[in-house]
Coordinates of C-alpha atoms in Angstrom, one line a residue:
M1 CA 31.5 -32.8 20.1
S2 CA 30.5 -35.9 20.8
V3 CA 28.8 -38.4 18.7
C4 CA 27.2 -41.4 19.9
A5 CA 25.6 -44.2 17.9
I6 CA 22.5 -46.5 19.1
V7 CA 23.0 -49.8 17.0
P8 CA 19.9 -52.0 17.9
A9 CA 21.0 -55.3 16.7
G10 CA 18.5 -57.5 18.7
G11 CA 16.4 -59.3 16.0
S12 CA 15.8 -62.8 15.6
G13 CA 16.4 -63.0 12.0
T14 CA 13.6 -65.1 11.6
R15 CA 12.5 -64.2 8.3
M16 CA 16.0 -64.8 6.8
G17 CA 15.2 -68.8 8.2
G18 CA 18.5 -70.7 9.9
T19 CA 19.6 -71.3 13.5
V20 CA 22.0 -67.8 13.8
P21 CA 20.2 -64.5 14.0
K22 CA 21.1 -62.5 10.3
Q23 CA 23.5 -59.9 12.4
F24 CA 25.8 -63.0 13.4
Q25 CA 25.7 -64.9 9.9
S26 CA 28.9 -64.3 8.4
L27 CA 29.9 -62.5 5.6
N28 CA 33.6 -62.6 4.2
G29 CA 34.4 -64.5 6.9
K30 CA 32.7 -62.1 9.8
P31 CA 29.7 -61.5 11.1
I32 CA 27.4 -58.6 9.6
L33 CA 27.3 -57.1 12.8
Y34 CA 31.7 -57.0 12.8
H35 CA 31.0 -55.1 9.4
T36 CA 28.4 -52.6 11.0
L37 CA 30.1 -51.8 14.0
K38 CA 33.8 -51.5 11.9
T39 CA 32.1 -49.5 9.0
L40 CA 31.2 -46.7 12.5
Q41 CA 34.1 -46.5 13.7
N42 CA 36.2 -46.1 10.9
C43 CA 33.9 -43.1 9.8
G44 CA 35.5 -40.8 12.0
I45 CA 32.3 -38.3 13.4
I46 CA 31.3 -41.1 15.9
S47 CA 32.5 -41.5 19.2
E48 CA 31.2 -44.3 21.1
I49 CA 28.8 -46.8 19.7
I50 CA 25.7 -48.2 22.4
L51 CA 24.8 -51.9 21.1
V52 CA 21.3 -53.6 21.7
V53 CA 21.1 -56.9 21.6
Q54 CA 19.6 -59.9 23.3
K55 CA 21.3 -61.6 26.2
K56 CA 21.1 -64.5 25.0
N57 CA 22.6 -63.7 21.7
M58 CA 26.3 -62.4 23.6
K59 CA 26.8 -66.5 24.3
L60 CA 27.0 -67.4 20.7
P61 CA 31.2 -68.2 20.1
K62 CA 30.6 -65.9 16.8
T63 CA 31.0 -62.7 19.4
H64 CA 34.1 -62.9 20.6
W65 CA 35.5 -59.9 18.5
L66 CA 33.3 -57.5 19.9
G67 CA 35.9 -56.9 22.7
K68 CA 38.4 -55.8 20.0
L69 CA 36.1 -52.8 18.9
E70 CA 37.2 -50.1 20.7
I71 CA 34.2 -47.9 20.0
V72 CA 31.8 -50.0 21.6
K73 CA 31.1 -48.3 25.2
K74 CA 28.0 -50.1 26.4
V75 CA 26.2 -53.2 25.0
V76 CA 22.8 -53.1 26.4
M77 CA 21.0 -56.5 27.0
G78 CA 17.6 -55.0 27.9
V79 CA 15.2 -57.3 24.4
K80 CA 13.6 -59.9 25.9
K81 CA 14.0 -63.5 24.1
D82 CA 10.3 -63.2 22.6
R83 CA 9.9 -60.4 20.8
T84 CA 12.5 -58.5 18.6
L85 CA 13.7 -54.9 18.6
S86 CA 11.1 -53.0 17.2
T87 CA 11.0 -49.2 15.7
T88 CA 9.2 -48.6 18.8
D89 CA 11.6 -49.7 21.1
F90 CA 14.0 -48.0 18.9
A91 CA 12.5 -44.9 19.3
K92 CA 12.4 -44.9 23.1
L93 CA 16.3 -45.9 23.2
L94 CA 16.4 -42.2 21.6
K95 CA 14.8 -40.8 24.4
I96 CA 17.8 -42.5 26.9
Q97 CA 20.1 -39.3 26.3
K98 CA 22.2 -40.7 29.8
L99 CA 23.8 -43.5 28.0
C100 CA 25.9 -41.8 26.1

């Protein structure tokens, strides 16, 4: 059985403050998103991850590590810069079965 995880990481983190979205803020020297993806990669039942981010965030210097995670098969840059990924958006992504 193939298990695909969809990770919605398109938020702006405005409630946390600062200029860097919370998923890219550092925790023990690495972005929070790295720890999330690494945990999913190491769990043993997930065969691939689809990461959903804002296109502008992929230009951040802290995204160079993303290529080192082989389990991340697709990066979907469909979140518009003027809005965050809502629960409704996430539910729509779940309907996209062809990505997995």
